[in-house]
CSV table of C-alpha atoms and ligand atoms in Angstrom, one decimal:
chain,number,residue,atom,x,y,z
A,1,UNK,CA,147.0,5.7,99.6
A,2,UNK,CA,144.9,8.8,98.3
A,3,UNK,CA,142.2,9.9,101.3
A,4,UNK,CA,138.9,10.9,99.6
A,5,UNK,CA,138.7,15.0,100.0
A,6,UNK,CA,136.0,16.5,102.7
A,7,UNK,CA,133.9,19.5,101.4
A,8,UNK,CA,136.3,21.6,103.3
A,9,UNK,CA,139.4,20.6,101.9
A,10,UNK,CA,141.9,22.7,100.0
A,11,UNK,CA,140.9,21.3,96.6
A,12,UNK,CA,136.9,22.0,97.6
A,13,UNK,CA,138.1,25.7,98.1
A,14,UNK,CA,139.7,26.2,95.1
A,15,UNK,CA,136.2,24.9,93.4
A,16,UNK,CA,134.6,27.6,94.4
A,17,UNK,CA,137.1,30.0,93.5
A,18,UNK,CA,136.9,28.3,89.8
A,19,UNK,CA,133.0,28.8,89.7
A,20,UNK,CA,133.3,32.2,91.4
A,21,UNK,CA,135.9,33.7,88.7
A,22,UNK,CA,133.6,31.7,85.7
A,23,UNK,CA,130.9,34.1,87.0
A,24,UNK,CA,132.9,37.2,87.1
A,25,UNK,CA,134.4,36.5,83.5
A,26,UNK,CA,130.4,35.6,82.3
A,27,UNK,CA,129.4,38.8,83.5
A,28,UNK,CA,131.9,40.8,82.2
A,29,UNK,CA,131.5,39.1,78.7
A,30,UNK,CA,127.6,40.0,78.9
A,31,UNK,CA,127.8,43.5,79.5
A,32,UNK,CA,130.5,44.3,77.2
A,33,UNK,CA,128.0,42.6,74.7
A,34,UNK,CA,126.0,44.9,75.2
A,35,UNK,CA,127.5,48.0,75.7
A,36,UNK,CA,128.5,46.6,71.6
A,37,UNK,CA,125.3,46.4,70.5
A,38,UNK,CA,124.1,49.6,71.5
A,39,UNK,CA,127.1,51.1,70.1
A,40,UNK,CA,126.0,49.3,66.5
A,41,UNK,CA,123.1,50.4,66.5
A,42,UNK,CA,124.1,54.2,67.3
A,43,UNK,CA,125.9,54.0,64.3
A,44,UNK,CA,123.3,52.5,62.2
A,45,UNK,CA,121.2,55.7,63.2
A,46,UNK,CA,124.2,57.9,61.6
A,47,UNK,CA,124.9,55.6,59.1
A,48,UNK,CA,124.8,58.2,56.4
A,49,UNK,CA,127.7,60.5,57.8
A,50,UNK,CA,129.3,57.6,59.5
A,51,UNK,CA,129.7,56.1,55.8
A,52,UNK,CA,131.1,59.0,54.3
A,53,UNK,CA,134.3,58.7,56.6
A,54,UNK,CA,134.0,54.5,56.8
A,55,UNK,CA,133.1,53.5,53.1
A,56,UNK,CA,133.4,50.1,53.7
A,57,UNK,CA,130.0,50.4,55.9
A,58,UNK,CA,127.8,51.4,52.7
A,59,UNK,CA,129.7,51.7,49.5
A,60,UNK,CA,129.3,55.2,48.7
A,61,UNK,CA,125.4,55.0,48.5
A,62,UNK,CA,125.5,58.8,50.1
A,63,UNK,CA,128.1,60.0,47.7
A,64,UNK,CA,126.2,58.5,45.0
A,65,UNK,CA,122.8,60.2,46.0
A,66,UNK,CA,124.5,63.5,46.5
A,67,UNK,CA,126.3,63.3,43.3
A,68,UNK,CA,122.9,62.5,41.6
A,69,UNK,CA,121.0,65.1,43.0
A,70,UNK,CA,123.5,68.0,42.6
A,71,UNK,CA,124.3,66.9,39.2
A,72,UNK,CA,120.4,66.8,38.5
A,73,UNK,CA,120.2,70.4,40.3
A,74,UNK,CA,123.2,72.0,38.0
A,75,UNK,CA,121.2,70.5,35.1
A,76,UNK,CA,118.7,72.9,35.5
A,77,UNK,CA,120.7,75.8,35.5
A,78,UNK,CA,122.8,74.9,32.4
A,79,UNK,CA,119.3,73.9,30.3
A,80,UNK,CA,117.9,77.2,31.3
A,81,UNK,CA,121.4,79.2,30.0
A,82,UNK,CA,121.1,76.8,26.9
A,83,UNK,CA,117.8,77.6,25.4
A,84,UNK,CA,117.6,81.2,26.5
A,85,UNK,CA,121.0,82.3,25.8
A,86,UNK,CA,123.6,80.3,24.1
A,87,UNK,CA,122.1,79.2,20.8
A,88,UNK,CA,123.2,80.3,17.7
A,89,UNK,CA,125.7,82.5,19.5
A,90,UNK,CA,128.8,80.9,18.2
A,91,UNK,CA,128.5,82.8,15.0
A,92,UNK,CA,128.7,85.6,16.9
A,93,UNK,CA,131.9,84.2,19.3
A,94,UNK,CA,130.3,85.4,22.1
A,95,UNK,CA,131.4,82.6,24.7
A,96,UNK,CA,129.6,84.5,27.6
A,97,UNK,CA,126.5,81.6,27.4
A,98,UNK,CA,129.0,79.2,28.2
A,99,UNK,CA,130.8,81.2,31.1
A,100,UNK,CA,127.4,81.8,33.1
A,101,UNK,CA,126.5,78.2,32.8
A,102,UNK,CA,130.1,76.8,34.0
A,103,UNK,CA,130.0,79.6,37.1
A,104,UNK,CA,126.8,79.1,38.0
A,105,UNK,CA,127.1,75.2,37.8
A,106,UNK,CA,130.2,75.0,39.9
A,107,UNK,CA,128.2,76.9,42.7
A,108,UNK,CA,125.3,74.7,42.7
A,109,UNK,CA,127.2,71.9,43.1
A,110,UNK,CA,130.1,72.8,45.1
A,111,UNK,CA,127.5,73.9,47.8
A,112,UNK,CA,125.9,70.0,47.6
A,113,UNK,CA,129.6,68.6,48.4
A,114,UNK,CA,130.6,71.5,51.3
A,115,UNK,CA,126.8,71.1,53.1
A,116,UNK,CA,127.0,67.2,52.7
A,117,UNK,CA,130.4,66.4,53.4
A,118,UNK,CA,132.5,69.5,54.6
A,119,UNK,CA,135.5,67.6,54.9
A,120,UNK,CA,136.0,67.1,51.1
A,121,UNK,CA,138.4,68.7,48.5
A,122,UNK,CA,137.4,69.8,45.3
A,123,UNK,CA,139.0,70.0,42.1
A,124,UNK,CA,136.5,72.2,39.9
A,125,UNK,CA,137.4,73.7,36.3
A,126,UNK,CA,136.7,77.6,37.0
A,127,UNK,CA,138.0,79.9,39.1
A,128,UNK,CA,136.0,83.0,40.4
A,129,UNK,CA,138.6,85.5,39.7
A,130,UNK,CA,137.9,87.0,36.3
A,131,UNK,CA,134.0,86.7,37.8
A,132,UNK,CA,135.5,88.9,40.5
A,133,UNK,CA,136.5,91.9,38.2
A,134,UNK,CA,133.3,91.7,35.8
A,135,UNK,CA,130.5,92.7,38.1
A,136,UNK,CA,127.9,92.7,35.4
A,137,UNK,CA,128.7,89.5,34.5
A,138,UNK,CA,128.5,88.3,38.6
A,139,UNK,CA,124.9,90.0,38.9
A,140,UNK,CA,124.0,88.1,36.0
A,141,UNK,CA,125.5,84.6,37.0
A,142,UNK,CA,123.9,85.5,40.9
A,143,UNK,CA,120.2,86.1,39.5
A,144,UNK,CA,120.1,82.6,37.6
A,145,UNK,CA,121.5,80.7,40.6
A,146,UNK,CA,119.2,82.1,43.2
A,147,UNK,CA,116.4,81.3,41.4
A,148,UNK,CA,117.7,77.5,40.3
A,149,UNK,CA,115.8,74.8,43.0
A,150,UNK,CA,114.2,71.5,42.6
A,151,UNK,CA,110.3,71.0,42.4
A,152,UNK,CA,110.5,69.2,45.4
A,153,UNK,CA,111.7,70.8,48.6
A,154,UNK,CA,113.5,68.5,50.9
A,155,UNK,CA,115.3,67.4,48.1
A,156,UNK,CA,116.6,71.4,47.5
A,157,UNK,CA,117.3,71.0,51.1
A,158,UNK,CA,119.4,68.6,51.4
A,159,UNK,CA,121.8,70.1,48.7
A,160,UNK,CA,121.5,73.1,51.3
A,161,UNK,CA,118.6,75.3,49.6
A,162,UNK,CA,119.5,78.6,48.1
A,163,UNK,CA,122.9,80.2,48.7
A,164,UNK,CA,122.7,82.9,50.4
A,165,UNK,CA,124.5,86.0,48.5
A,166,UNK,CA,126.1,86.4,45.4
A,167,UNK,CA,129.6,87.7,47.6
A,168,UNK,CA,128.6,83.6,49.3
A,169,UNK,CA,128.8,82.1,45.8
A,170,UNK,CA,132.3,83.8,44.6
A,171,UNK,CA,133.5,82.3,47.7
A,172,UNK,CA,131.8,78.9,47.3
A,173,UNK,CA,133.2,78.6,43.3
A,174,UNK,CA,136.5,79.6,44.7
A,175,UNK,CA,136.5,76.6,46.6
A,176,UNK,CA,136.9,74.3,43.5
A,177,UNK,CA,140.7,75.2,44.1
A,178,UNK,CA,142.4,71.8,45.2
A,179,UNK,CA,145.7,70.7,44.0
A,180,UNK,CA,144.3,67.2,44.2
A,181,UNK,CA,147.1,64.9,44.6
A,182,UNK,CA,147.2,61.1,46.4
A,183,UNK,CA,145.9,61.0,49.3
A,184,UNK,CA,142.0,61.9,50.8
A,185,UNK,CA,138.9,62.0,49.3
A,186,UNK,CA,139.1,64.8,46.0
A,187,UNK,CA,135.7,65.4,44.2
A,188,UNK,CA,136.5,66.0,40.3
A,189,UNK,CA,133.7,68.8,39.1
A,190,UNK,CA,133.3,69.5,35.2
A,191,UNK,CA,130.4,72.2,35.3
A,192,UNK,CA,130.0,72.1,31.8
A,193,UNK,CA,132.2,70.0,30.0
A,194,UNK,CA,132.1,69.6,25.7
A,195,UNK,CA,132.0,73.9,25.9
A,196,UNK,CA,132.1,73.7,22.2
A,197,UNK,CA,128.7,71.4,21.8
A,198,UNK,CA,126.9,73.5,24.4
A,199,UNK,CA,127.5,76.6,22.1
A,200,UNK,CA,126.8,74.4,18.6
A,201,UNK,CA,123.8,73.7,19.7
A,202,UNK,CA,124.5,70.0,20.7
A,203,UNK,CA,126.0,67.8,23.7
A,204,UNK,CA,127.8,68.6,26.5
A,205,UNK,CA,127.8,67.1,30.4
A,206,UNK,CA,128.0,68.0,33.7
A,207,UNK,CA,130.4,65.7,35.5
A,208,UNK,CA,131.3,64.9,39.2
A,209,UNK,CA,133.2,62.2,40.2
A,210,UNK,CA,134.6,61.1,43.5
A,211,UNK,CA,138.6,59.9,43.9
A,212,UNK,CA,139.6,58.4,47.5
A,213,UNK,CA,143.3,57.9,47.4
A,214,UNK,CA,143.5,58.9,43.8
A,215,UNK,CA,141.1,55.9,42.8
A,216,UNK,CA,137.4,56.7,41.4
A,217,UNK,CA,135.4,55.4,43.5
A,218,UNK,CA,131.7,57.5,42.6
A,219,UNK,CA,130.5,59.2,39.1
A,220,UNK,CA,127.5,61.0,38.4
A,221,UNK,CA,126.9,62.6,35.0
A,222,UNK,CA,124.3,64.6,33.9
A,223,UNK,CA,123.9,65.0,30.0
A,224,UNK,CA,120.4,67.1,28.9
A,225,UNK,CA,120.7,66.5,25.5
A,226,UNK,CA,120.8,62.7,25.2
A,227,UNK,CA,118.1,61.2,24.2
A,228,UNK,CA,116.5,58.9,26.9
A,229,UNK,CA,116.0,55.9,24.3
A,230,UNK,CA,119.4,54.0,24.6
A,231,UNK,CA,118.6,52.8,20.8
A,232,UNK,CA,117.9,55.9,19.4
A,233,UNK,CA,120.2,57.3,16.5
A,234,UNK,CA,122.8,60.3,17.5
A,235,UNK,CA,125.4,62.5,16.8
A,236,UNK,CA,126.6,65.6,18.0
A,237,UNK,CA,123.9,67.8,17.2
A,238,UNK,CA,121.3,65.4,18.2
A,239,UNK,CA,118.8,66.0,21.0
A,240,UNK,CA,118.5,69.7,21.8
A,241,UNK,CA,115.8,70.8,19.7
A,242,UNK,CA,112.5,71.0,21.7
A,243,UNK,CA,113.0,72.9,25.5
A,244,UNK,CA,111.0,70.4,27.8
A,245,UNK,CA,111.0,67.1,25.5
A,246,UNK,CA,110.8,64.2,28.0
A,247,UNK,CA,112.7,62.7,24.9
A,248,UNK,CA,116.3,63.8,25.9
A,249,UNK,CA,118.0,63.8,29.1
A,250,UNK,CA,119.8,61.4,31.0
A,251,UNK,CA,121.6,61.3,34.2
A,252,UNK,CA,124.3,58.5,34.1
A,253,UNK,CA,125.9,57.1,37.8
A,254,UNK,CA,128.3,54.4,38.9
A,255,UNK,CA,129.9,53.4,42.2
A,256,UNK,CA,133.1,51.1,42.1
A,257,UNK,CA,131.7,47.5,43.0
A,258,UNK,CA,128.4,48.3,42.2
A,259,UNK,CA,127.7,48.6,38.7
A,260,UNK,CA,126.2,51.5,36.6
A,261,UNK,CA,122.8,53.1,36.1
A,262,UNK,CA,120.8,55.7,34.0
A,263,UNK,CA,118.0,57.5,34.8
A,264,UNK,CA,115.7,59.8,33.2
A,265,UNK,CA,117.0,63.5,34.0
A,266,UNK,CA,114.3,65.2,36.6
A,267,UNK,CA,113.0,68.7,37.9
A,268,UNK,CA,112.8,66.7,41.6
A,269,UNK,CA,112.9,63.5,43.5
A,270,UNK,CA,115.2,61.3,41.3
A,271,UNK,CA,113.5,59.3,38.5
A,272,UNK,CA,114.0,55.2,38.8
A,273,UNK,CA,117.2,54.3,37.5
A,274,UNK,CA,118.3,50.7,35.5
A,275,UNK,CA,121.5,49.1,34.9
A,276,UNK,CA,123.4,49.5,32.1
A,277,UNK,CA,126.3,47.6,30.8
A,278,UNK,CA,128.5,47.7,27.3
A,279,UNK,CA,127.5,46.2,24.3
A,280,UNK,CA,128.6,42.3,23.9
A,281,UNK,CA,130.7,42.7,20.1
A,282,UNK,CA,131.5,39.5,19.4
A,283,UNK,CA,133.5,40.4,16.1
A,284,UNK,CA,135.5,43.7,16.7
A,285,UNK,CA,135.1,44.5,13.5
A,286,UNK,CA,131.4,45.3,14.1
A,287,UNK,CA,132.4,47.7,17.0
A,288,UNK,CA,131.7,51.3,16.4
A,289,UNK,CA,133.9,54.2,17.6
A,290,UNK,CA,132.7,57.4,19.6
A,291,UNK,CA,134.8,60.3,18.8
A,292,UNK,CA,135.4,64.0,19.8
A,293,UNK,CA,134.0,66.2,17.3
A,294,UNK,CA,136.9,68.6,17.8
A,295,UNK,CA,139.6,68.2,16.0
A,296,UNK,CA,142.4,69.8,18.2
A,297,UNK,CA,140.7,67.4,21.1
A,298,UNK,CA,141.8,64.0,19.6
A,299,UNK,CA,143.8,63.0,16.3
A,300,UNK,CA,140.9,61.8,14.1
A,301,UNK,CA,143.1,60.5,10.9
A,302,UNK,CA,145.1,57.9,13.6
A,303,UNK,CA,141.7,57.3,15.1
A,304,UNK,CA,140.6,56.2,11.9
A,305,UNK,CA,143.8,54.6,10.7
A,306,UNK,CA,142.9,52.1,14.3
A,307,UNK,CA,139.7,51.8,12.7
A,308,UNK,CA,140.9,50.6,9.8
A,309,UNK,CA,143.4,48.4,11.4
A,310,UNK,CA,140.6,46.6,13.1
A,311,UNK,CA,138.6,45.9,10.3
A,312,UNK,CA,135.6,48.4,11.3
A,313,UNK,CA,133.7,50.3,8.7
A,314,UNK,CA,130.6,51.7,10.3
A,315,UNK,CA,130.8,55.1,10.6
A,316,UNK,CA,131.8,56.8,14.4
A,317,UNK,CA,129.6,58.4,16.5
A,318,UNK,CA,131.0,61.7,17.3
A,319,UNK,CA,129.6,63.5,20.3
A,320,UNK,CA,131.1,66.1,22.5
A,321,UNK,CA,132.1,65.9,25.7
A,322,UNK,CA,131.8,63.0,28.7
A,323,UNK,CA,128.5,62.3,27.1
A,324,UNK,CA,131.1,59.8,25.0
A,325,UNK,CA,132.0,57.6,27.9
A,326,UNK,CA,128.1,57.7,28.7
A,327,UNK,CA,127.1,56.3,24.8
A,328,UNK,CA,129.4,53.1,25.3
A,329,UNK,CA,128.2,52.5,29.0
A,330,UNK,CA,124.8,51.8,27.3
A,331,UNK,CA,125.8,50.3,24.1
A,332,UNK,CA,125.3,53.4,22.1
A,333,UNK,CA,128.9,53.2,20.4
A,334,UNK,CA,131.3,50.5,21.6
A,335,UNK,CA,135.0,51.9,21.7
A,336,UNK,CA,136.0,55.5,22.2
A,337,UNK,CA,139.1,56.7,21.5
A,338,UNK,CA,141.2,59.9,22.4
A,339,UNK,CA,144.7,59.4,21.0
A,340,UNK,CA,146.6,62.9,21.4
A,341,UNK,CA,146.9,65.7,19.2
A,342,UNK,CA,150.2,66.7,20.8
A,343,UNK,CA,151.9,64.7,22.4
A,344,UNK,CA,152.8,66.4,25.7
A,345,UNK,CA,149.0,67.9,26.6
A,346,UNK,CA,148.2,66.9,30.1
A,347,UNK,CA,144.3,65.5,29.8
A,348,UNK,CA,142.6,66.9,33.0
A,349,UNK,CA,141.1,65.0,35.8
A,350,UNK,CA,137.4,67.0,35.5
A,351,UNK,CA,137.5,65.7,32.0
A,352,UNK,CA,137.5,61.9,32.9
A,353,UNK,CA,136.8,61.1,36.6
A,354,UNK,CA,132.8,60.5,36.5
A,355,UNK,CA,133.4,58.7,33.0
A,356,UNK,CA,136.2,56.6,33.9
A,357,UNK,CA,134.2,54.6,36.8
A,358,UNK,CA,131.1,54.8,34.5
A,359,UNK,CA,132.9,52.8,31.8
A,360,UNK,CA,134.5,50.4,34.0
A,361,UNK,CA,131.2,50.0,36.0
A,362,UNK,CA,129.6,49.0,32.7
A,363,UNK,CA,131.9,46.0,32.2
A,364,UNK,CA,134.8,48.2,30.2
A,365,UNK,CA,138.5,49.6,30.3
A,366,UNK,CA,139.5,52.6,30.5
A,367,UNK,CA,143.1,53.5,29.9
A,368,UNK,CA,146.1,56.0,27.9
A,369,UNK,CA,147.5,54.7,24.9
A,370,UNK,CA,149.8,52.6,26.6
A,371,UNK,CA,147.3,50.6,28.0
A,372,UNK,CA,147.8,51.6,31.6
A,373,UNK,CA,145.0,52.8,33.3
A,374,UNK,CA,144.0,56.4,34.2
A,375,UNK,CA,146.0,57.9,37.5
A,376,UNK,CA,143.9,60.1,39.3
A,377,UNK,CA,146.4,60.7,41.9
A,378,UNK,CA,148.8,63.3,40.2
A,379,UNK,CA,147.1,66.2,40.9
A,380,UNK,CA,144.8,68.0,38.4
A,381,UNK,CA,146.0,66.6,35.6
A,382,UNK,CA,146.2,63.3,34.6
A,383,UNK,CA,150.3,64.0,34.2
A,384,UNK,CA,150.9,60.1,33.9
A,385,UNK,CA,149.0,59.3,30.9
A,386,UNK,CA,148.9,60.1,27.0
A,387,UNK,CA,145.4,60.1,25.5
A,388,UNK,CA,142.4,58.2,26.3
A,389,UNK,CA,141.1,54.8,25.0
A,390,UNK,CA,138.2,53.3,26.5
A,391,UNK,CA,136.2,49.6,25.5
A,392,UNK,CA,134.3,46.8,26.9
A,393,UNK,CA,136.9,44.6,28.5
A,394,UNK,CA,137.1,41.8,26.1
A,395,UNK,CA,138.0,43.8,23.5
A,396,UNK,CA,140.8,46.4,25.3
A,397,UNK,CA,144.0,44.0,24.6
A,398,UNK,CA,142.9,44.3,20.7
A,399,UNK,CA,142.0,48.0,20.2
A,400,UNK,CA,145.4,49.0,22.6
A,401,UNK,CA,147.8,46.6,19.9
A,402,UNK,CA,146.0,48.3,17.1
A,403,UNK,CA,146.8,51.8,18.7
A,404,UNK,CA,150.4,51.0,19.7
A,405,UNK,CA,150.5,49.8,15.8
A,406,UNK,CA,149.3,53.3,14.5
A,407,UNK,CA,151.5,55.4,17.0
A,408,UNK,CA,154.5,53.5,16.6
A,409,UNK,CA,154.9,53.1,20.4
B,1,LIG,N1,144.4,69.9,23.1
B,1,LIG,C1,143.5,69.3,23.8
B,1,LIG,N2,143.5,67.9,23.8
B,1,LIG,C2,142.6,67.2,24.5
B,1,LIG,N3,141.6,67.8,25.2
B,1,LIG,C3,141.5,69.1,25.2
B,1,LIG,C4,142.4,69.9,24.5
B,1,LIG,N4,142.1,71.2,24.7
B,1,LIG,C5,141.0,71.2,25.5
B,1,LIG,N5,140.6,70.0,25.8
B,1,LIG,C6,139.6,69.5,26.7
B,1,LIG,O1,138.6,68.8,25.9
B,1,LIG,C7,137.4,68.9,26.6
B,1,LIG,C8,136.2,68.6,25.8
B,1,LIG,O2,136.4,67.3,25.2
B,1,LIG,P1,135.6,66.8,24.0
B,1,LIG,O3,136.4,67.2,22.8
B,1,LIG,O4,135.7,65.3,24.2
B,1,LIG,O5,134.3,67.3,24.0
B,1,LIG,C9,137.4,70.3,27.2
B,1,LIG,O6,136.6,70.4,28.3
B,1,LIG,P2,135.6,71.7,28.5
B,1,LIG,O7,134.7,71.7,27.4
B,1,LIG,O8,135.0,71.3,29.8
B,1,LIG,O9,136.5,72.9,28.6
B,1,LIG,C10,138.9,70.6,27.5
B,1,LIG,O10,139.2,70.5,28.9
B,2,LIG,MG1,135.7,69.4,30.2
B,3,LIG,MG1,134.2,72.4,31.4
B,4,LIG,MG1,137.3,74.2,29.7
């Protein structure tokens, strides 16, 4: 027979040591609670930094602002050299316009990426050496710069203000000298990509774009002379004519996930942005092609032989420079298409980066003529691919068969 237990039995002990151990764990469980949630919102309060080395936490929006802003800031500088300097100098072959704007562009905006997030490489176009050697040409480069700042002031500051010597901005343009490569977070900086349309008179971009673990992952692009009005007529001379015009400039973004934008370009605080997305073709034979105007750039008779393949007669828009990927993000143009003048040119990163995540923000492929898509994780150059060929997504399989066909591939 069981005996009933007494409140000082054994089992009544071991009770107490239950309830005693339940309050111990309780405890325990309650403080490291909240030891978490101070901890959370810590972070929150340094959420910007804390984001650039934890993207998941925000998706970029840093990168994206920085991007913007500096892109928007270089704009400035490359307008200014544009309609007091370069036009109507390519008569003359004087390519110096050209050379002050991509100097002076790089230093702008590598100084945005070193004061905002120090840890970065950079991949930038130019290299200060020849600027090194040509003193008059340095002075010259040093007095646009200093004087280049945004009407409103904590915006300036944030990209770090003015640099502070022209010795400070050599250094700072040197620092576009990553190998690039696979791993960590690379900024690709164009100053002034489509050199030939800046000096004709016509389009050219400025073009940053961010690769973590040779993946695109941010874009900005800054293109003065496009005309604001997605609908409005162009081609590569189109948009440069009046200094000032609140007709032209746009400043293009995208961050991967989270679709793309345009936005009127600025002297300050950014202007409101609006998505943008690819034109819906519903008959690829009523797509229209944006092409290089150079000829050396892109083989224009096999473009046109796709063309033909694919049953499309309008005419293509030919613009220079990034400022292509930009047109089809908004449905200016539809399809563009690079296919390779020789055959073992090695297309370079600057030259694609901001537009490849703009393009495939905007509900489109990007991709060589093989159909595999851009490898930003090879260095400088884009060593893996051949050519370019870019289109909204339901229309890729198509335009990369028609190329294949052309190229015999
Ligand atoms: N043989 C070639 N094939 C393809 N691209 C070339 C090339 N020679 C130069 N380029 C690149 O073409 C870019 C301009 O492209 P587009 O013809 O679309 O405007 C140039 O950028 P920069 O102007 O920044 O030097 C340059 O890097
Ligand atoms: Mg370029
Ligand atoms: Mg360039
Ligand atoms: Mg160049």
């Amino acid at each position: 027979m069981i005996s009933p237990s007494r409140p000082d039995s054994p089992s009544s002990s071991s009770n107490w040591l239950r309830v005693l151990s339940r309050l111990v764990i309780c405890s325990t469980l309650i403080l490291a609670l909240s030891v978490a949630l101070k901890t959370r919102s810590r972070l929150s309060l340094l959420l910007p930094s804390f984001s650039s080395q934890h993207p998941a936490v925000m998706s970029y929006q840093q990168e994206r602002y920085i991007a913007e802003l500096a892109v928007q800031r270089a704009c400035l500088l490359t307008q200014k050299v544009f309609f007091e300097k370069a036009k109507g100098t390519v008569s003359k072959d004087d390519k110096s316009p050209v050379t002050i704007g991509d100097f002076g562009a790089q230093a702008l905006i590598i100084q945005a990426i070193r004061k905002n997030f120090p840890n970065d490489e950079i991949v930038g176009e130019e290299e200060a050496s020849s600027l090194r050697a040509d003193k008059d040409l340095s002075a010259e480069i040093w007095r646009l710069v200093k004087d280049i700042k945004l009407e409103d002031a904590e915006s300036d500051k944030v990209l770090g203000g003015p640099l502070p010597s022209e010795e400070s901005m050599l250094d700072i343009i040197d620092q576009g000298n990553s190998a690039g490569g696979p791993k960590g977070r690379i900024w690709a900086l164009d100053p002034i990509d489509g050199t030939k349309g800046f000096l004709r008179g016509g389009q050219y971009a400025v073009c940053l774009g961010l690769i973590v673990d040779g993946d695109v992952k941010v874009g900005a692009i800054g293109t003065p002379n496009l005309p604001v009005d997605d609908n409005a007529t162009i081609n590569a001379s189109t948009g440069a004519q009046q200094e000032g015009s609140s007709a032209n400039g746009v400043l293009f973004s995208a961050v991967e996930g989270e679709g793309a934008t345009s936005r009127p370009l600025s002297n300050g605080t950014l202007a409101p942005s609006k998505s943008i997305s690819m034109r819906p073709v519903g008959n690829i034979a009523e797509a229209v092609f944006c092409e290089g105007v150079e000829a050396a750039h892109s083989a224009q008779g096999d473009n046109a032989a796709v063309a033909e393949r694919l049953g499309i007669t309008a005419p293509s828009v030919r613009l220079d420079s990034q400022a292509k990927y930009c047109s089809i993000a908004r449905g200016a143009g539809d399809i563009y298409l690079r296919l390779p003048v020789k055959k073992d040119y090695q297309e370079k990163i600057w030259d694609h980066a901001a537009g490849d995540i703009l393009v495939r923000e905007a509900g489109g492929q990007v991709t060589d003529i093989y159909g595999n898509r851009l490898d930003f994780s090879k260095g400088r150059t884009l060593a893996a691919n051949t050519g370019v060929v870019a289109s909204p997504n339901a229309l890729q399989d198509q335009v990369i068969a028609a190329v294949k066909a052309v190229l015999k591939l």
